[in-house]
Coordinates of C-alpha atoms and ligand atoms in Angstrom, one line a residue:
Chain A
X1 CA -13.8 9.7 8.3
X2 CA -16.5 10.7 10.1
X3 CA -16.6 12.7 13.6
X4 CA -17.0 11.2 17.0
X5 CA -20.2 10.1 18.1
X6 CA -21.6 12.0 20.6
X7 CA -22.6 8.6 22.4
X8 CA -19.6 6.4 20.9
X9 CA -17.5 6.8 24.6
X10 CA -20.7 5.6 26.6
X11 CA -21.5 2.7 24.1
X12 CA -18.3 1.9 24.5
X13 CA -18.1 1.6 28.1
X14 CA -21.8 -0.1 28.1
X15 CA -20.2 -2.3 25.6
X16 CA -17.5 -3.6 28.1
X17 CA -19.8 -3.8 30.4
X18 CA -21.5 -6.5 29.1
X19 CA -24.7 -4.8 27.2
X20 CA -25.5 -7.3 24.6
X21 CA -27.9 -4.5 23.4
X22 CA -25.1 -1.9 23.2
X23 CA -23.3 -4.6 21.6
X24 CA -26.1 -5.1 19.3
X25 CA -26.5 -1.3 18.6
X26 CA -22.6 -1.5 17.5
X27 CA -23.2 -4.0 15.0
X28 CA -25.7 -2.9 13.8
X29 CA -24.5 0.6 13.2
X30 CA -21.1 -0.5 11.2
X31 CA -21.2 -4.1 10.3
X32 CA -22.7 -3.1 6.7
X33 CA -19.6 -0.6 5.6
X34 CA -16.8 -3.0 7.7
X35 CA -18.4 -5.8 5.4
X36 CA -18.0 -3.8 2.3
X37 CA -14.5 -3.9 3.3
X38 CA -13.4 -7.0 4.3
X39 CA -15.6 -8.5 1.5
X40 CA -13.5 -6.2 -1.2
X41 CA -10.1 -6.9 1.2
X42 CA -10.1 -10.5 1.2
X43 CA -12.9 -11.9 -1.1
X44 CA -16.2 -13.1 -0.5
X45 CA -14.9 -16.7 0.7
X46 CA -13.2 -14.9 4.0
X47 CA -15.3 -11.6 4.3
X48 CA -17.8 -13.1 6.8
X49 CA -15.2 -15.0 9.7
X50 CA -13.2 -11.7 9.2
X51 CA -16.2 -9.2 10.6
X52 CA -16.7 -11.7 13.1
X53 CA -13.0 -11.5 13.6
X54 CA -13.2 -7.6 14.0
X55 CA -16.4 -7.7 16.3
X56 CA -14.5 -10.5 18.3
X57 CA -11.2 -8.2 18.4
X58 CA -13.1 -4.9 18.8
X59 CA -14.8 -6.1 22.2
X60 CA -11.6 -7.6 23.4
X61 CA -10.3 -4.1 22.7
X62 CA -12.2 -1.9 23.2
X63 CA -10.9 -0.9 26.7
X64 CA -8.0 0.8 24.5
X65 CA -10.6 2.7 22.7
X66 CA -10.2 6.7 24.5
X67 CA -12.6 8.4 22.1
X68 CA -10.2 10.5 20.5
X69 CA -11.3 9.2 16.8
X70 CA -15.3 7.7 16.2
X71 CA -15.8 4.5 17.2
X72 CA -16.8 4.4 13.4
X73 CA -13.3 5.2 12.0
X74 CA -11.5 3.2 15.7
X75 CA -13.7 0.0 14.0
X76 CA -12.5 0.6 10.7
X77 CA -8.7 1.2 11.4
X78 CA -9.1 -2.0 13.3
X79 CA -10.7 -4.1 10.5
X80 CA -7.9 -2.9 7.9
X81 CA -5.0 -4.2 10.1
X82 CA -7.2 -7.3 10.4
X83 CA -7.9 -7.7 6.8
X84 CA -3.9 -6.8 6.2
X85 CA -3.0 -9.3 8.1
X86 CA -5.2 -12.0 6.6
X87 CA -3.8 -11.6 3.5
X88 CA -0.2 -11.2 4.6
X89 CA -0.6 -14.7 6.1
X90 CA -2.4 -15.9 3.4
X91 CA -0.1 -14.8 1.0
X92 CA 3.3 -16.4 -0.2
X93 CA 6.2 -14.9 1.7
X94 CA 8.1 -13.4 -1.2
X95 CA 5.9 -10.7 -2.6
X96 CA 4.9 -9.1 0.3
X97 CA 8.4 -6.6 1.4
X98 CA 8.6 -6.8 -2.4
X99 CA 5.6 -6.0 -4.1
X100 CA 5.9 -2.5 -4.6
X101 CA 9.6 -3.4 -6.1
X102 CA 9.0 -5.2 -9.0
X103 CA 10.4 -4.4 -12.1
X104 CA 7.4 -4.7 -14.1
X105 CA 5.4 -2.5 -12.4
X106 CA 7.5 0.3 -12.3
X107 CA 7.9 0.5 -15.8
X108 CA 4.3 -1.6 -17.0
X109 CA 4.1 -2.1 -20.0
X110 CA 1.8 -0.1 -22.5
X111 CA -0.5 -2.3 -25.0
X112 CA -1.5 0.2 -27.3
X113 CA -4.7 0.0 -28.8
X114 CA -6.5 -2.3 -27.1
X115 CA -8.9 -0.9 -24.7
X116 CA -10.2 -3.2 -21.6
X117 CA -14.0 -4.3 -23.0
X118 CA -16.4 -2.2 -22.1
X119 CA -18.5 -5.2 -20.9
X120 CA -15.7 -5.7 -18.5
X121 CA -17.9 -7.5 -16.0
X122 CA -18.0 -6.6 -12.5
X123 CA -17.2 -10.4 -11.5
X124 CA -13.8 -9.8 -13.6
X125 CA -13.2 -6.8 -11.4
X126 CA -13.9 -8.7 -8.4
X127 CA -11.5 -11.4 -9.7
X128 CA -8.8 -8.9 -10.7
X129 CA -9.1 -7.3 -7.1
X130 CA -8.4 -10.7 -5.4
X131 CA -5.4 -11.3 -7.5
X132 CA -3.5 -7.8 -6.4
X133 CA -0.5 -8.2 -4.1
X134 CA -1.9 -6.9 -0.5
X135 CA -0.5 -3.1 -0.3
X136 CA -2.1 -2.6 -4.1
X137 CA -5.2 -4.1 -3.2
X138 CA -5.2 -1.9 -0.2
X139 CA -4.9 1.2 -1.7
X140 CA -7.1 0.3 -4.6
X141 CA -10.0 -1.0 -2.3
X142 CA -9.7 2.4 -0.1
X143 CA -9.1 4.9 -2.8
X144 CA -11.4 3.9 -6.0
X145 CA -14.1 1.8 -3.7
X146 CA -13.8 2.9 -0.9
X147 CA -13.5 6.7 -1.9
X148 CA -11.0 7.6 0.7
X149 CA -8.4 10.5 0.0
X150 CA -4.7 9.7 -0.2
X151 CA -3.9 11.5 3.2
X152 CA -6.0 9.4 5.0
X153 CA -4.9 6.3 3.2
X154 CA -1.4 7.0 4.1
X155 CA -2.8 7.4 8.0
X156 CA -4.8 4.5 7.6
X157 CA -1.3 2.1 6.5
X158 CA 0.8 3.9 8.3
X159 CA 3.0 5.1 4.9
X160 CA 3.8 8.3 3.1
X161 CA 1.4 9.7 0.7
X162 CA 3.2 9.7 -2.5
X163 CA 3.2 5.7 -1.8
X164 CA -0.3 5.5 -1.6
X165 CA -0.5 7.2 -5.0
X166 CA 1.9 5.3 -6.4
X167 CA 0.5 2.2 -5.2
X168 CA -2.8 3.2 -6.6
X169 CA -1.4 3.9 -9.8
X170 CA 0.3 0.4 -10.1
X171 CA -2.6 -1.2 -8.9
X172 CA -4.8 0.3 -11.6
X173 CA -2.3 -0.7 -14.1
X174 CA -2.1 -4.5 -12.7
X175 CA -5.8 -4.1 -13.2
X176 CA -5.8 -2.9 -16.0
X177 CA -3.6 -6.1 -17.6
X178 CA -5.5 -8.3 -15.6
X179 CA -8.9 -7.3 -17.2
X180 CA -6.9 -7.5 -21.1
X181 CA -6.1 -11.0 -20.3
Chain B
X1 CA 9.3 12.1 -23.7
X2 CA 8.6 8.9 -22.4
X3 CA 5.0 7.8 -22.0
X4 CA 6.0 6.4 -18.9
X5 CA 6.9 9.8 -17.4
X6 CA 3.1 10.3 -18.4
X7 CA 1.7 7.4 -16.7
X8 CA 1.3 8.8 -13.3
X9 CA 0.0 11.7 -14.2
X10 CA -3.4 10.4 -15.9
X11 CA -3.7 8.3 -12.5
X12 CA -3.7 11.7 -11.2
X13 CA -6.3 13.7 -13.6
X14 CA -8.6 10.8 -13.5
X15 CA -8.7 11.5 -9.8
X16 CA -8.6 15.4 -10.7
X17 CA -5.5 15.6 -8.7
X18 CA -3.4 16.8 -11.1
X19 CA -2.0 20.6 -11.2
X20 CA -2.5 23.2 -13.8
X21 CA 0.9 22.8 -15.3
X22 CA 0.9 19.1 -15.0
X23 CA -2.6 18.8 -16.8
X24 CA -1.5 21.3 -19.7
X25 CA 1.9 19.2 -20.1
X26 CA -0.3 16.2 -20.3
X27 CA -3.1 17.4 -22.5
X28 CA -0.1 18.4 -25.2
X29 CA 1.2 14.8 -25.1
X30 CA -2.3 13.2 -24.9
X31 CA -3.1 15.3 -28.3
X32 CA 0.1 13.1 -30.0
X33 CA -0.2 9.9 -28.5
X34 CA -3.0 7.3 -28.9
X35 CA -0.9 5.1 -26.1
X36 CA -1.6 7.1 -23.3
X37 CA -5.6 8.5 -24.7
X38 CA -6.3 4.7 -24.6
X39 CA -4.8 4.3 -21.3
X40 CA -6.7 7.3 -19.7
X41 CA -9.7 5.7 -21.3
X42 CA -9.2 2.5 -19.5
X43 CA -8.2 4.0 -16.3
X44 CA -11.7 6.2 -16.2
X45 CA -13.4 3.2 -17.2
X46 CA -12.0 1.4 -14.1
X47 CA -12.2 3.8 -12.0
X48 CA -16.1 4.1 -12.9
X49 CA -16.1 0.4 -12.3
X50 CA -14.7 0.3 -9.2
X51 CA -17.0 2.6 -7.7
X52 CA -20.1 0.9 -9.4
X53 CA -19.4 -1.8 -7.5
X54 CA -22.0 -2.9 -5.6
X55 CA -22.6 -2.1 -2.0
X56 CA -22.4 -6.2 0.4
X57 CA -24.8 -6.6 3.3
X58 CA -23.7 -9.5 5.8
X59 CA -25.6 -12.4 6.4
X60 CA -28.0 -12.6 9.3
X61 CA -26.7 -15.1 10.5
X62 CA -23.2 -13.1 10.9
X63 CA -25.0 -11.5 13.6
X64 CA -25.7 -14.7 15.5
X65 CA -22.7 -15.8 15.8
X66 CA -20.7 -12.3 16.5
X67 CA -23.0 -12.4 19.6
X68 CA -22.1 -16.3 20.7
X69 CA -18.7 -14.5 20.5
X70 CA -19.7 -11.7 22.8
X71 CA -21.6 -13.8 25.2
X72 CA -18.9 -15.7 25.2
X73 CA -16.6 -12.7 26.0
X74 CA -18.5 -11.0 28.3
X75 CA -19.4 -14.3 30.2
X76 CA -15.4 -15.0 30.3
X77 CA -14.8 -11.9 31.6
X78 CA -17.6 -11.8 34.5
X79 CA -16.2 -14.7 35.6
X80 CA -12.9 -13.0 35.8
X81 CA -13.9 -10.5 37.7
X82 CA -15.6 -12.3 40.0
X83 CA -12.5 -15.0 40.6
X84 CA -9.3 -13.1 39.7
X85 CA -6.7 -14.9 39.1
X86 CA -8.6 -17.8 37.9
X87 CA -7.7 -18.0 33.7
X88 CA -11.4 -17.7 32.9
X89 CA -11.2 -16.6 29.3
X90 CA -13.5 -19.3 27.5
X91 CA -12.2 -17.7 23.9
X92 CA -10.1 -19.0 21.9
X93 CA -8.0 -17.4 19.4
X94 CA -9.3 -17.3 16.2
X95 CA -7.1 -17.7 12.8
X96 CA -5.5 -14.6 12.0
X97 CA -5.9 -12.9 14.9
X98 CA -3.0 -14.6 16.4
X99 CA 0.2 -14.1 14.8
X100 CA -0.4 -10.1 14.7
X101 CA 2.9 -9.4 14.3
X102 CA 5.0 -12.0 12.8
X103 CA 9.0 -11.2 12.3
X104 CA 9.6 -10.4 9.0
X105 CA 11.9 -12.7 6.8
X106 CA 15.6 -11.2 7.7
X107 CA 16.6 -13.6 4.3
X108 CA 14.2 -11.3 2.1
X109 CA 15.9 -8.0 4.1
X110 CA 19.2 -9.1 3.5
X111 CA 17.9 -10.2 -0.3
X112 CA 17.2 -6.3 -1.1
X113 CA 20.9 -5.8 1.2
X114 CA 22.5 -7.6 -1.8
X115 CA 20.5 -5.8 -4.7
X116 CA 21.1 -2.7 -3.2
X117 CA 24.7 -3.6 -3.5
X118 CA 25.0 -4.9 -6.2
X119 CA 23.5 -1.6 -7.6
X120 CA 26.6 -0.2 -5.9
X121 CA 28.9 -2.7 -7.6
X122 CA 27.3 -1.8 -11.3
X123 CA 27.9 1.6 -10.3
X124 CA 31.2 1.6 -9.5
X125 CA 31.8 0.5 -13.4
X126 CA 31.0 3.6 -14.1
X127 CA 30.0 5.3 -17.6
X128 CA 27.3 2.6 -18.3
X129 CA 25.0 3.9 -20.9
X130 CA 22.5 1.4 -20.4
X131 CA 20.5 1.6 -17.3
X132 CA 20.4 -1.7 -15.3
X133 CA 17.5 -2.7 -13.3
X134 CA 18.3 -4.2 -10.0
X135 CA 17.6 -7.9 -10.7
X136 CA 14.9 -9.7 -9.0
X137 CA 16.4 -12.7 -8.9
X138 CA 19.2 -11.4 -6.5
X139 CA 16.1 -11.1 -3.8
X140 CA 16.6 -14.7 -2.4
X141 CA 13.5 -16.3 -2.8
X142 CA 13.8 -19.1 -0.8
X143 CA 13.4 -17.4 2.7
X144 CA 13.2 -20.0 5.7
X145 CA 10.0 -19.4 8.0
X146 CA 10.9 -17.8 10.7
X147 CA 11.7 -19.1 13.9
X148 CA 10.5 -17.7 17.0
X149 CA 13.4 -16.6 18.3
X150 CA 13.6 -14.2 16.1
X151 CA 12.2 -11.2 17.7
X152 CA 11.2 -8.0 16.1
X153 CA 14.4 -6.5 17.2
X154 CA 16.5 -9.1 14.6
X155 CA 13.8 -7.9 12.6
X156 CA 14.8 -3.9 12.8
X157 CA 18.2 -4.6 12.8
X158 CA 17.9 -6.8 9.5
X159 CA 15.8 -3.5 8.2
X160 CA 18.6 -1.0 9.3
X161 CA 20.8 -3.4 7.6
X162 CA 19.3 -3.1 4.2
X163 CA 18.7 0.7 4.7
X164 CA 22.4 1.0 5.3
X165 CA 23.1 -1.4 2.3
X166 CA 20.8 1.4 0.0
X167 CA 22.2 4.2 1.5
X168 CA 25.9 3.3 1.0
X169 CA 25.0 2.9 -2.8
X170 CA 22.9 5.9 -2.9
X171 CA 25.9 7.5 -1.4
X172 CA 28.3 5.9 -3.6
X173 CA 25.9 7.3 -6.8
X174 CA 25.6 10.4 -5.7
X175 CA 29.3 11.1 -5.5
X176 CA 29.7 10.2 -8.9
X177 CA 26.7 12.5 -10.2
X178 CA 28.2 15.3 -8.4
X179 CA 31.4 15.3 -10.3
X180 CA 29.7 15.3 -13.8
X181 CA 27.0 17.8 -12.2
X182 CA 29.2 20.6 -14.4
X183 CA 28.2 18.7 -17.7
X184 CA 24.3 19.2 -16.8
X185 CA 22.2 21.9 -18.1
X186 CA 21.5 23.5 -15.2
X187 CA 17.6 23.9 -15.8
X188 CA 18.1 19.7 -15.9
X189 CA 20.1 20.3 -13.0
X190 CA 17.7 22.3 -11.0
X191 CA 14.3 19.6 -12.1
X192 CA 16.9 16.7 -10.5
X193 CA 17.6 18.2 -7.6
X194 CA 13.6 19.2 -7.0
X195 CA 13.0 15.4 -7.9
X196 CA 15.7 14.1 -5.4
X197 CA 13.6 16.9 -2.9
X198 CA 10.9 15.0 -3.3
X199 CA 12.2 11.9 -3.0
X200 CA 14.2 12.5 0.2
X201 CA 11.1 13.8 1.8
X202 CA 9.3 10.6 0.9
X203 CA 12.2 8.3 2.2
X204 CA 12.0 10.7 5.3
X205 CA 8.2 10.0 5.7
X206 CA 8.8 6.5 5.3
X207 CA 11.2 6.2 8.3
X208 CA 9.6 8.3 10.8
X209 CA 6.5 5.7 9.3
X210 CA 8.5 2.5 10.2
X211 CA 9.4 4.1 13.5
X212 CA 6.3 4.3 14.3
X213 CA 5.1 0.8 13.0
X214 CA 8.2 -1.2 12.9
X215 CA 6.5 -4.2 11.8
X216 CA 4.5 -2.9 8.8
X217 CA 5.4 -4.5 5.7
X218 CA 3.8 -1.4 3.9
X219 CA 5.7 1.0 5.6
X220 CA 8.6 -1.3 4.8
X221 CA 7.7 -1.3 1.3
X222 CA 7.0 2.0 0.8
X223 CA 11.0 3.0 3.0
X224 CA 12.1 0.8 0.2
X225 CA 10.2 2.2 -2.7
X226 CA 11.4 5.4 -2.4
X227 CA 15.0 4.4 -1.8
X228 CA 15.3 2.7 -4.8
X229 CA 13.6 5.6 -6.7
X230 CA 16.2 7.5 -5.8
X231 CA 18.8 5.1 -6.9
X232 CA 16.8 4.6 -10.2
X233 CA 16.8 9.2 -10.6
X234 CA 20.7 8.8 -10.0
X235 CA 21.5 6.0 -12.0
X236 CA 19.7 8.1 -15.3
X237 CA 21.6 11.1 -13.6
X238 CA 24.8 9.1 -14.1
X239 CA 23.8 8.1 -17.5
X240 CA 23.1 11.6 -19.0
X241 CA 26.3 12.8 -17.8
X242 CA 27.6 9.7 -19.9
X243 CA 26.2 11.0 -22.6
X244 CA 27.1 14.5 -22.0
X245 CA 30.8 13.3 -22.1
X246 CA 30.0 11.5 -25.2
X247 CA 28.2 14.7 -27.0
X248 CA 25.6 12.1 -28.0
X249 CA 22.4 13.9 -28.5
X250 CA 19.3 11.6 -29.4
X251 CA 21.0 9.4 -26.0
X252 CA 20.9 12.7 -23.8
X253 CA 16.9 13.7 -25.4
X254 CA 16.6 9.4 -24.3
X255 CA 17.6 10.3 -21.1
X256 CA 16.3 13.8 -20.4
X257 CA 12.9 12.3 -21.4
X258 CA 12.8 9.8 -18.1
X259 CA 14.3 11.9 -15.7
X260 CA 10.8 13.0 -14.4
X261 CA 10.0 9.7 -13.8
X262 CA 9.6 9.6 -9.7
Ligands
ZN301 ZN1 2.1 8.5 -24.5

């Protein structure tokens, strides 16, 4: 994540103020990688009203914001808990204390000799994302597209690093059935 | 060895994560077994995938209306200060940005209570040689909605509950692995008790995470996770000492071979 802006506690404060132009700047500066997230978080169907969501919940918070992280990584802390949500609330009550519990997925099952297809095609990925229980999904997106590091993972959901790897793991494997059909 | 044991270490050298020993122990099963060199195949593929996903670029029009939203605000909150006291907010909330932090089903809590006992129960039968997964089907599924009275404190004491519920079986477990400890080699011995290490840190993460965060399902999850991957290490701790007793040696290689599993 990166460091703090130099300007990120004034265009903050502008922000607040009122400055649609500050506002602007904001947007301008992170809506393209908080997209990137919220599309691969919650599908293309809910990406959009979810950055509007974030900008919407960012202004209304930003008088919390002390500048003790970027407004880059405050923004994108902010849009996970968003996106978690979303798909907590979207998503059917039972799997979600569970989903790291199941049976299956702690001991998946191998299928030997039959390697996803090569041609596995990116909108079958995309697909196979959308179908991961929330806390997979999570640390799939943020890990293998996202290209964040377990450490800050576990900051970012507020668990223990060995989870995120494990969850990673299990996700790949969900993945990897999904994709064999 | 099982190729489970295997499986999260080639999540670990796709990601190049993996140490020195753990790579060489893998490399010499990788060389014996097609299973796991199709797996790491597929899991590189993926991983290649994932990242060649291609980089989204919102709408235009995105931007339009994020800054009705803000004019909206900021109007709102002019107003405000120029007539406090008057409710001047003109936004209104949006679906899911509401319900931020919903209690948590106490009837799926109290669901893991009951696995967690009945882990106990099975345990207390002792000398099973067969190692029983805790059933899904005794996590109640059909959990009411919850009502807003119940507050997130119902919700941590339905949390501490189910902790208590995993502790008293870990508790109950670990009694009875310490008194066939003896019958362990004690190089198994010593890898156990560096596994239950690990483990106990992770549980100890997971609480001072949910202190934290209370409400978060993953740190719930993950408090959970490792609690029943402890139970799951001493249940195949109680099992090897079953097989000690029984001097039955392809059931104790079984064994030995998922005891790494963590
Ligand atoms: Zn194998």
């Amino acid at each position: 994540m990166s460091d703090i802006g130099i300007g990120d506690r004034e265009l903050a404060t502008r922000c607040l103020a009122g400055d649609r132009e500050a506002f602007e700047g904001l947007y301008r500066q992170h809506a393209s990688r908080l997209y990137n997230l919220t599309y691969r978080m919650a599908g293309q169907a809910d990406a959009e009203d979810l950055l509007q969501d974030v900008f919407l919940q960012a202004y209304r918070k930003l008088g919390t914001y002390k500048g003790d992280s970027s407004l880059g990584t405050w923004l994108y802390r902010l849009t996970v808990n968003l996106c978690l949500d979303h798909l907590r609330s979207r998503q059917g009550k039972m799997a979600k204390v569970t989903d790291s519990l199941d049976d299956d997925d702690a001991a998946p099952v191998m299928s030997p000799g039959r390697p996803a297809e090569a041609a596995a095609a990116r909108l079958d990925l995309e697909q196979a994302i959308e179908a991961l229980p929330p806390s997979y999904r999570s640390a799939f997106v943020l890990h293998d597209v996202e290209g964040y590091q377990h450490d800050e993972i576990a900051k970012l959901l507020g668990i223990a690093e060995g989870s995120s790897k494990s969850l990673l793991h299990k996700a790949r494997l969900r993945l990897r059935n999904l994709l064999q059909g | 060895m099982a190729c489970t044991e295997f499986q999260p270490a080639l999540s670990a050298l796709v990601d190049g994560t993996l140490s020195r020993e753990g790579k060489a122990r893998l490399e010499s099963h990788l060389e014996e077994c097609a299973d796991c060199r199709t797996l790491l195949t597929d899991l590189r593929r993926l991983r290649e995938s994932a990242r060649a996903l291609p980089k989204m670029t919102p709408p235009e029009s995105l931007w339009q209306k994020v800054r009705a939203d803000f004019d909206a605000e900021a109007s709102g909150a002019s107003a405000r200060r120029l007539s406090a006291g008057l409710p001047a907010s003109s936004a209104k909330p949006r679906p899911g940005s509401v319900l931020r932090f919903i209690p948590r089903r106490p009837s799926v809590l109290a669901g893991l209570a009951a696995a967690a006992v009945l882990v106990l129960a099975v345990s207390a039968g002792i000398f099973f040689a067969t190692r029983p997964a805790v059933p899904a089907a005794a996590v109640e599924p059909t959990s009411a909605h919850p009502t807003p009275a119940q507050t997130v404190q119902s919700v941590e004491a339905e949390l501490d509950l189910a902790d208590q519920h995993y502790e008293k079986a870990i508790a109950g477990l670990e009694q009875v692995a310490k008194e066939g400890q003896a019958l362990l080699d004690p190089q198994v011995a010593e890898v156990l008790q560096k596994n239950i290490g690990v483990i106990d840190q992770a549980i100890r993460e997971s609480r001072t995470a949910l202190r934290s965060q209370p409400t978060s399902e993953l740190a719930q999850a993950s408090l959970f996770d490792a609690l029943q991957r402890k139970i799951g290490l001493l249940r195949d701790t109680i099992s090897l000492i079953n097989e000690m007793r029984k001097g039955d040696q392809a059931g104790t290689a079984k064994v030995v071979g998922s005891l790494g599993k963590i």
